[in-house]
Short mmCIF file of C-alpha atoms (C1' of nucleotides) in Angstrom, two decimals:
data_model
loop_
_atom_site.label_atom_id
_atom_site.label_comp_id
_atom_site.label_asym_id
_atom_site.label_seq_id
_atom_site.Cartn_x
_atom_site.Cartn_y
_atom_site.Cartn_z
CA MET A 295 59.40 16.06 -23.54
CA GLY A 296 59.77 12.28 -23.51
CA HIS A 297 60.62 10.00 -26.36
CA SER A 298 57.68 8.93 -28.47
CA MET A 299 56.56 5.36 -28.62
CA GLN A 300 54.01 4.36 -31.16
CA VAL A 301 52.88 0.86 -30.44
CA LYS A 302 51.33 -1.24 -33.13
CA VAL A 303 50.22 -3.97 -30.83
CA ARG A 304 48.81 -6.62 -33.08
CA ALA A 305 46.54 -7.35 -35.98
CA ASN A 306 43.35 -9.23 -35.19
CA ALA A 307 42.29 -12.41 -36.92
CA ASP A 308 40.00 -10.51 -39.27
CA ALA A 309 42.80 -8.02 -39.91
CA ALA A 310 41.58 -4.95 -38.07
CA GLU A 311 44.60 -2.72 -37.47
CA VAL A 312 45.12 -1.64 -33.89
CA ARG A 313 47.43 1.23 -33.03
CA ILE A 314 48.10 2.96 -29.75
CA PHE A 315 49.85 6.30 -29.47
CA ALA A 316 51.50 6.62 -26.06
CA ASN A 317 55.01 7.49 -24.96
CA PRO A 318 56.60 5.70 -21.96
CA ASP A 319 55.48 8.47 -19.60
CA VAL A 320 51.79 8.00 -20.35
CA TRP A 321 49.70 6.12 -17.82
CA LEU A 322 48.09 3.30 -19.77
CA GLU A 323 45.64 0.87 -18.18
CA ALA A 324 45.91 -2.74 -19.37
CA SER A 325 42.11 -2.99 -19.27
CA ALA A 326 41.82 -0.03 -21.62
CA VAL A 327 44.19 -1.67 -24.11
CA GLU A 328 42.15 -4.85 -23.81
CA GLN A 329 38.91 -2.96 -24.48
CA LEU A 330 40.49 -1.42 -27.56
CA HIS A 331 41.42 -4.85 -28.93
CA THR A 332 38.08 -6.39 -28.03
CA THR A 333 36.23 -3.58 -29.77
CA ALA A 334 38.51 -3.96 -32.79
CA THR A 335 37.32 -7.57 -33.17
CA LEU A 336 33.70 -6.51 -33.71
CA PRO A 337 32.45 -7.37 -37.21
CA HIS A 338 33.09 -4.68 -39.82
CA ILE A 339 35.74 -2.84 -37.79
CA ARG A 340 38.83 -2.28 -39.98
CA ALA A 341 41.01 -0.08 -37.79
CA ALA A 342 41.21 0.99 -34.17
CA VAL A 343 43.35 3.74 -32.68
CA GLY A 344 44.05 4.44 -29.03
CA LEU A 345 45.10 8.02 -28.34
CA PRO A 346 47.37 8.76 -25.34
CA ASP A 347 44.38 9.64 -23.16
CA LEU A 348 43.03 6.10 -23.66
CA HIS A 349 41.25 4.78 -20.57
CA PRO A 350 38.56 2.20 -19.77
CA GLY A 351 34.93 3.02 -20.44
CA ARG A 352 31.61 1.21 -20.14
CA GLY A 353 32.46 -1.71 -22.41
CA TYR A 354 34.25 0.44 -24.96
CA PRO A 355 37.38 2.48 -24.32
CA VAL A 356 37.48 6.27 -24.18
CA GLY A 357 40.19 8.15 -26.07
CA ALA A 358 39.79 5.98 -29.14
CA ALA A 359 38.70 6.05 -32.78
CA PHE A 360 37.33 3.20 -34.88
CA PHE A 361 36.85 2.84 -38.63
CA SER A 362 34.29 0.38 -40.00
CA THR A 363 32.92 -0.50 -43.41
CA GLY A 364 29.36 -1.38 -44.34
CA HIS A 365 28.02 -1.03 -40.81
CA PHE A 366 28.46 1.39 -37.93
CA TYR A 367 27.91 1.16 -34.16
CA PRO A 368 25.81 3.73 -32.30
CA ALA A 369 26.78 2.07 -29.00
CA LEU A 370 30.40 2.88 -29.76
CA VAL A 371 29.67 6.61 -29.83
CA GLY A 372 28.03 6.29 -26.43
CA GLY A 373 25.36 8.40 -24.79
CA ASP A 374 26.90 11.82 -24.92
CA ILE A 375 26.62 12.31 -28.67
CA GLY A 376 28.20 15.61 -29.73
CA CYS A 377 30.12 16.22 -26.52
CA GLY A 378 33.03 18.54 -27.19
CA MET A 379 35.17 21.55 -26.38
CA ALA A 380 34.57 25.19 -27.19
CA LEU A 381 37.18 27.89 -26.56
CA TRP A 382 36.29 31.56 -26.32
CA GLN A 383 38.51 34.59 -26.13
CA THR A 384 37.27 37.36 -23.86
CA PRO A 385 38.33 41.00 -23.66
CA LEU A 386 38.66 40.73 -19.87
CA LYS A 387 42.10 41.71 -18.64
CA THR A 388 43.73 38.87 -16.71
CA HIS A 389 45.37 41.17 -14.17
CA GLN A 390 41.99 42.65 -13.25
CA TYR A 391 40.41 39.32 -12.27
CA SER A 392 41.41 37.22 -9.30
CA ALA A 393 39.87 33.77 -8.89
CA GLN A 394 37.85 35.21 -6.00
CA LYS A 395 36.44 38.04 -8.10
CA LEU A 396 35.52 35.63 -10.87
CA GLU A 397 33.86 33.29 -8.40
CA LYS A 398 31.78 36.12 -6.98
CA ARG A 399 30.69 37.35 -10.41
CA ILE A 400 29.95 33.91 -11.81
CA GLY A 401 28.06 32.66 -8.76
CA SER A 402 25.76 29.78 -9.67
CA GLN A 403 25.16 28.91 -13.29
CA GLU A 404 22.57 26.17 -12.81
CA GLY A 405 19.02 25.94 -14.12
CA ALA A 406 17.34 28.24 -16.58
CA LEU A 407 19.35 30.72 -18.59
CA PRO A 408 19.25 34.38 -17.54
CA GLU A 409 16.17 36.10 -18.93
CA ALA A 410 18.23 38.30 -21.21
CA LEU A 411 19.41 35.20 -23.10
CA GLN A 412 16.26 33.12 -23.18
CA ALA A 413 14.61 34.50 -26.32
CA GLY A 414 17.71 33.96 -28.43
CA ALA A 415 18.43 30.53 -27.00
CA TYR A 416 14.91 29.17 -27.38
CA ALA A 417 14.55 30.55 -30.89
CA GLU A 418 17.72 28.69 -31.84
CA LEU A 419 16.48 25.52 -30.16
CA ASN A 420 13.13 25.69 -31.96
CA GLY A 421 14.98 26.10 -35.23
CA LEU A 422 16.84 22.85 -34.54
CA LEU A 423 13.83 20.82 -33.54
CA GLN A 424 11.84 21.04 -36.75
CA GLU A 425 11.09 17.76 -38.50
CA VAL A 426 13.20 15.39 -36.43
CA SER A 427 11.26 13.14 -34.10
CA LEU A 428 13.12 12.51 -30.86
CA PRO A 429 12.74 10.05 -27.97
CA ILE A 430 12.68 12.92 -25.48
CA ASP A 431 10.34 15.68 -24.38
CA ALA A 432 11.13 19.03 -26.03
CA SER A 433 10.52 20.82 -22.73
CA LEU A 434 13.44 18.91 -21.22
CA LEU A 435 15.69 20.10 -24.00
CA ALA A 436 14.66 23.68 -23.30
CA SER A 437 15.36 23.33 -19.59
CA SER A 438 18.75 21.71 -20.13
CA LEU A 439 19.94 24.15 -22.80
CA GLY A 440 22.79 26.20 -21.38
CA THR A 441 23.58 23.78 -18.54
CA ILE A 442 26.95 22.08 -18.11
CA GLY A 443 25.88 18.75 -16.60
CA GLY A 444 28.03 16.49 -14.45
CA GLY A 445 30.84 14.00 -14.84
CA ASN A 446 33.88 15.47 -16.56
CA HIS A 447 31.98 18.48 -17.94
CA PHE A 448 33.07 21.95 -16.90
CA ALA A 449 33.43 25.58 -17.82
CA GLU A 450 36.83 27.05 -17.07
CA VAL A 451 38.31 30.52 -17.11
CA LEU A 452 41.94 30.34 -18.18
CA ALA A 453 44.93 32.62 -18.46
CA LEU A 454 47.42 32.35 -21.28
CA ASP A 455 50.64 31.01 -19.78
CA HIS A 456 52.99 30.49 -22.72
CA LEU A 457 53.04 31.10 -26.47
CA TYR A 458 54.93 28.74 -28.79
CA GLU A 459 56.28 29.47 -32.25
CA ALA A 460 53.20 28.13 -34.00
CA ALA A 461 51.18 30.90 -32.36
CA SER A 462 52.51 33.57 -34.68
CA ALA A 463 49.75 33.13 -37.27
CA LEU A 464 47.06 33.56 -34.63
CA GLN A 465 46.08 36.78 -32.92
CA LEU A 466 46.11 35.48 -29.37
CA SER A 467 46.12 38.03 -26.62
CA ALA A 468 48.46 37.17 -23.78
CA LYS A 469 46.75 39.69 -21.50
CA THR A 470 43.13 38.56 -21.59
CA LEU A 471 41.15 35.69 -20.13
CA TYR A 472 39.83 32.71 -22.09
CA LEU A 473 36.78 30.55 -21.48
CA LEU A 474 36.77 26.82 -22.18
CA VAL A 475 33.47 24.91 -22.22
CA HIS A 476 33.32 21.11 -22.12
CA SER A 477 29.77 19.83 -22.39
CA GLY A 478 27.53 17.77 -24.60
CA SER A 479 23.98 16.95 -25.58
CA ARG A 480 22.80 16.43 -21.97
CA GLY A 481 19.77 14.13 -21.81
CA LEU A 482 19.22 14.11 -25.56
CA GLY A 483 22.14 11.92 -26.66
CA GLY A 484 21.45 9.46 -23.87
CA ALA A 485 17.79 9.16 -24.85
CA ILE A 486 18.76 8.60 -28.50
CA LEU A 487 21.21 5.85 -27.56
CA ARG A 488 18.75 4.23 -25.13
CA ALA A 489 15.98 4.10 -27.72
CA HIS A 490 18.42 2.70 -30.25
CA VAL A 491 19.82 0.02 -27.91
CA ASP A 492 16.30 -0.99 -26.84
CA ALA A 493 15.50 -1.70 -30.49
CA PHE A 494 18.79 -3.05 -31.84
CA GLY A 495 21.12 -3.87 -28.96
CA HIS A 496 24.82 -3.20 -29.45
CA ARG A 497 25.17 -4.71 -32.89
CA GLY A 498 26.11 -2.62 -35.88
CA LEU A 499 23.57 -1.04 -38.22
CA ALA A 500 23.80 -1.73 -41.95
CA ALA A 501 24.87 1.54 -43.49
CA ASN A 502 22.01 1.88 -45.94
CA SER A 503 19.20 0.64 -43.71
CA PRO A 504 16.28 2.84 -42.62
CA ALA A 505 17.39 2.34 -39.00
CA ALA A 506 20.82 3.75 -39.86
CA ALA A 507 19.28 6.79 -41.52
CA ALA A 508 16.97 7.35 -38.56
CA TYR A 509 19.83 7.09 -36.06
CA LEU A 510 22.08 9.40 -38.06
CA GLN A 511 19.35 12.01 -38.30
CA GLN A 512 18.96 11.99 -34.51
CA HIS A 513 22.74 11.83 -34.02
CA ASP A 514 23.23 14.90 -36.21
CA LEU A 515 20.60 16.78 -34.25
CA ALA A 516 22.32 15.80 -30.98
CA GLN A 517 25.58 17.16 -32.42
CA GLN A 518 23.85 20.45 -33.22
CA PHE A 519 22.18 20.59 -29.81
CA ALA A 520 25.50 19.95 -28.05
CA HIS A 521 27.12 22.73 -30.07
CA CYS A 522 24.20 25.03 -29.27
CA ASN A 523 24.47 24.06 -25.59
CA ARG A 524 28.16 25.01 -25.42
CA HIS A 525 27.35 28.30 -27.15
CA TRP A 526 24.72 29.26 -24.57
CA ILE A 527 26.83 28.05 -21.65
CA ALA A 528 29.54 30.42 -22.87
CA GLN A 529 27.01 33.21 -23.32
CA ARG A 530 25.65 32.84 -19.78
CA PHE A 531 29.16 32.86 -18.26
CA LEU A 532 30.15 35.89 -20.32
CA HIS A 533 26.87 37.56 -19.35
CA SER A 534 27.62 37.03 -15.66
CA LEU A 535 31.00 38.66 -16.23
CA ARG A 536 29.28 41.56 -18.05
CA SER A 537 31.38 40.73 -21.05
CA GLU A 538 31.34 39.12 -24.43
CA GLY A 539 33.65 36.84 -26.33
CA GLU A 540 34.81 35.44 -29.63
CA CYS A 541 34.53 31.71 -30.28
CA LEU A 542 37.94 30.39 -31.39
CA LEU A 543 36.90 26.77 -31.82
CA ASP A 544 34.06 24.36 -31.10
CA VAL A 545 34.91 20.73 -31.80
CA SER A 546 33.01 17.54 -30.93
CA HIS A 547 34.84 14.40 -29.76
CA ASN A 548 31.93 11.90 -29.56
CA HIS A 549 30.39 11.08 -32.93
CA VAL A 550 30.24 8.83 -35.97
CA LEU A 551 30.52 10.08 -39.53
CA ALA A 552 31.00 8.86 -43.08
CA ALA A 553 34.70 8.81 -43.95
CA THR A 554 37.28 7.13 -46.12
CA TYR A 555 40.32 5.22 -44.90
CA GLN A 556 42.91 3.65 -47.18
CA GLY A 557 40.66 4.32 -50.14
CA GLN A 558 37.66 2.55 -48.60
CA SER A 559 34.51 4.38 -47.72
CA GLY A 560 33.03 3.62 -44.32
CA TYR A 561 32.39 5.14 -40.92
CA LEU A 562 34.68 6.83 -38.45
CA HIS A 563 33.64 6.58 -34.79
CA ARG A 564 35.23 8.90 -32.28
CA LYS A 565 34.79 8.09 -28.60
CA GLY A 566 36.59 10.79 -26.65
CA ALA A 567 38.79 11.54 -29.64
CA THR A 568 39.23 15.02 -31.07
CA PRO A 569 39.26 15.47 -34.87
CA SER A 570 42.57 16.52 -36.42
CA ASP A 571 40.92 17.84 -39.57
CA GLN A 572 38.79 20.66 -38.18
CA GLY A 573 41.36 23.31 -37.39
CA ILE A 574 42.99 24.19 -34.09
CA VAL A 575 41.89 22.32 -30.98
CA MET A 576 42.31 22.48 -27.23
CA VAL A 577 43.73 19.53 -25.26
CA PRO A 578 42.67 20.26 -21.70
CA GLY A 579 44.42 18.89 -18.66
CA SER A 580 42.68 18.35 -15.35
CA ARG A 581 41.52 21.40 -13.39
CA GLY A 582 44.93 21.32 -11.66
CA ASP A 583 47.00 21.10 -14.82
CA TYR A 584 47.76 23.04 -17.98
CA SER A 585 45.65 22.99 -21.13
CA TYR A 586 47.24 23.15 -24.56
CA LEU A 587 45.99 24.83 -27.70
CA VAL A 588 47.43 22.84 -30.61
CA ARG A 589 47.43 22.84 -34.39
CA PRO A 590 47.02 19.43 -36.04
CA VAL A 591 50.02 19.07 -38.34
CA ALA A 592 48.50 17.31 -41.28
CA GLU A 593 46.02 14.66 -42.15
CA ARG A 594 47.37 11.60 -40.39
CA GLN A 595 45.26 8.67 -41.53
CA GLU A 596 47.05 6.13 -39.34
CA ALA A 597 45.72 8.06 -36.34
CA LEU A 598 42.26 8.02 -37.97
CA CYS A 599 42.44 11.83 -38.13
CA SER A 600 42.10 11.91 -34.36
CA LEU A 601 43.83 13.35 -31.30
CA ALA A 602 43.59 13.00 -27.53
CA HIS A 603 40.54 14.89 -26.25
CA GLY A 604 42.14 15.68 -22.92
CA ALA A 605 44.42 14.20 -20.28
CA GLY A 606 42.28 11.09 -19.82
CA ARG A 607 41.29 9.50 -16.53
CA LYS A 608 43.92 7.62 -14.54
CA TRP A 609 41.65 6.41 -11.72
CA ALA A 610 38.14 5.01 -11.87
CA ARG A 611 35.56 7.37 -10.40
CA ALA A 612 34.62 4.85 -7.69
CA ASP A 613 38.22 4.74 -6.40
CA CYS A 614 38.90 8.45 -6.06
CA GLU A 615 37.38 9.31 -2.70
CA GLY A 616 38.93 6.22 -1.11
CA ARG A 617 42.37 7.11 -2.46
CA LEU A 618 42.23 10.78 -1.53
CA SER A 619 40.07 11.22 1.57
CA ALA A 620 42.82 10.21 4.05
CA LYS A 621 45.06 12.98 2.73
CA PHE A 622 42.59 15.62 1.61
CA HIS A 623 39.43 17.15 2.98
CA ALA A 624 36.83 18.16 0.41
CA SER A 625 37.67 21.82 1.03
CA ASP A 626 41.33 21.13 0.12
CA LEU A 627 40.12 20.21 -3.35
CA ARG A 628 38.53 23.62 -3.96
CA THR A 629 41.87 25.17 -4.85
CA THR A 630 44.67 23.83 -7.05
CA ARG A 631 48.45 24.05 -7.31
CA PHE A 632 47.90 27.08 -9.57
CA ALA A 633 45.84 28.74 -6.81
CA SER A 634 42.88 28.48 -9.15
CA SER A 635 39.39 28.07 -7.68
CA VAL A 636 37.12 25.09 -8.13
CA VAL A 637 33.38 25.73 -7.92
CA CYS A 638 31.74 22.42 -7.11
CA ASN A 639 28.96 21.85 -4.60
CA ASP A 640 28.92 18.11 -5.20
CA LYS A 641 31.34 16.41 -2.79
CA ALA A 642 31.56 13.14 -4.70
CA LEU A 643 32.30 15.01 -7.91
CA LEU A 644 34.95 17.07 -6.14
CA PHE A 645 36.87 13.82 -5.48
CA GLU A 646 36.06 12.12 -8.77
CA GLU A 647 37.43 15.05 -10.75
CA ALA A 648 40.49 15.71 -8.59
CA PRO A 649 43.66 16.39 -10.60
CA GLN A 650 45.20 13.23 -9.13
CA ALA A 651 42.52 11.19 -10.93
CA TYR A 652 43.83 12.32 -14.33
CA LYS A 653 46.92 11.58 -16.36
CA LYS A 654 49.61 14.25 -16.63
CA VAL A 655 48.61 16.33 -19.62
CA ASP A 656 52.27 16.95 -20.55
CA SER A 657 52.76 13.22 -21.18
CA VAL A 658 49.68 13.15 -23.40
CA VAL A 659 50.56 16.26 -25.35
CA ALA A 660 54.23 15.21 -25.69
CA THR A 661 53.05 12.01 -27.32
CA LEU A 662 51.01 13.96 -29.85
CA VAL A 663 53.96 16.25 -30.61
CA ASP A 664 56.51 13.43 -30.84
CA ALA A 665 54.22 11.39 -33.08
CA GLY A 666 54.07 14.37 -35.43
CA LEU A 667 50.34 14.83 -34.95
CA VAL A 668 50.30 18.40 -33.61
CA GLU A 669 52.36 21.48 -33.02
CA LEU A 670 51.92 23.57 -29.92
CA ILE A 671 50.34 26.99 -30.13
CA ALA A 672 49.80 28.03 -26.52
CA ARG A 673 49.66 26.78 -22.97
CA PHE A 674 46.99 27.95 -20.56
CA LYS A 675 46.53 27.60 -16.84
CA PRO A 676 43.22 27.53 -15.02
CA VAL A 677 42.01 30.50 -12.98
CA LEU A 678 38.55 29.19 -12.10
CA THR A 679 37.02 25.82 -12.91
CA TYR A 680 33.25 25.67 -12.63
CA LYS A 681 31.84 22.18 -12.15
CA LYS A 682 28.54 22.51 -10.35
CA GLY A 683 27.06 25.40 -8.41
CA ALA A 684 24.38 25.55 -5.78
CA PRO A 685 21.05 23.92 -6.67
CA THR A 686 18.48 26.36 -8.03
CA CYS A 687 15.51 24.89 -6.25
CA CYS A 688 14.33 22.64 -3.39
"C1'" DA B 127 27.27 10.83 -19.18
"C1'" DT B 128 22.65 10.62 -17.08
"C1'" DG B 129 15.49 15.49 -15.27
"C1'" DT B 130 21.47 9.16 -12.79
"C1'" DC B 131 19.26 2.53 -10.97
"C1'" DC B 132 16.57 0.64 -7.20
#
DNA sequence: ATGTCC
């Protein structure tokens, strides 16, 4: 693994610290670095960290964490409040399931949950919805519960490929399949952000204002809904495989929360940044790359207690089809170098999410290891990546 | 990211 380079690029005029973690092998877009610095100059921001998956976003970079005092920025969290990764262990024997068999069993996982799961799912949703007023119709929440969504969201069946020394404390089976779910709060987080931006724009909210309290209440509900969504996505996949599973982790990478940094109390924003203080986490590569289960080493404040949330995009979505269509037909993108299957009925998404559009996960994970942020537990390879099935209606 | 913006 390459030599680590931790770049402390510069301090801004108002003394916000800016740090980027990236070794020389990591693809790093100049525009992403610029976004990180620009965001760091916002009033009240005290520290900004770019993780090795740093890439440009809509105004604010993704793969970054920001600490502020006195005020916080809902716009910095973005629309997919609570988006995160959940990893499940299944009892299914890897050698008994080809990608083709999995694809046949899983079929389409769009639309309403299977009837067998609905009562439990809707009871949980109703429990969440008490007493918080939301800028969205509750019926939409019910219909989106248990759905993956688009963009970079997925559900993936993985096989354990390698165990590292740090695995010894965990009871990981090398012979069974795992299920990784990456999804968020669907329409809810977006509606919360939209309502907030309509009222307040992109400026920060004073920490003790009524508007801040109202936003945080909705934000916390979106976090719970996103968690609940990943749970029921996992349940519906396991149900289709006539199986069950044990949740090993469920960690959000888009949120803002009260925190302290260098003895100051304030707010920690994570925008595509995985917490390093919530136990073991998964750093997924693209659908054509490995994913790593890692243990955060210790509380590392200079990284704002954050890690890369994945490989990170290398190419903008709009560029992918143009770059790849001369060389690859859409059907070529339905299998990977691991001979894993890709279920995706959306042609544009098939190109946008191609492995070539992502950074090499080894460069990202090597940076985290070399910077002393994590130790490796296990490496997984994809067997089937589910992006989007056939439409359920029309 | 998005019951996706016209």
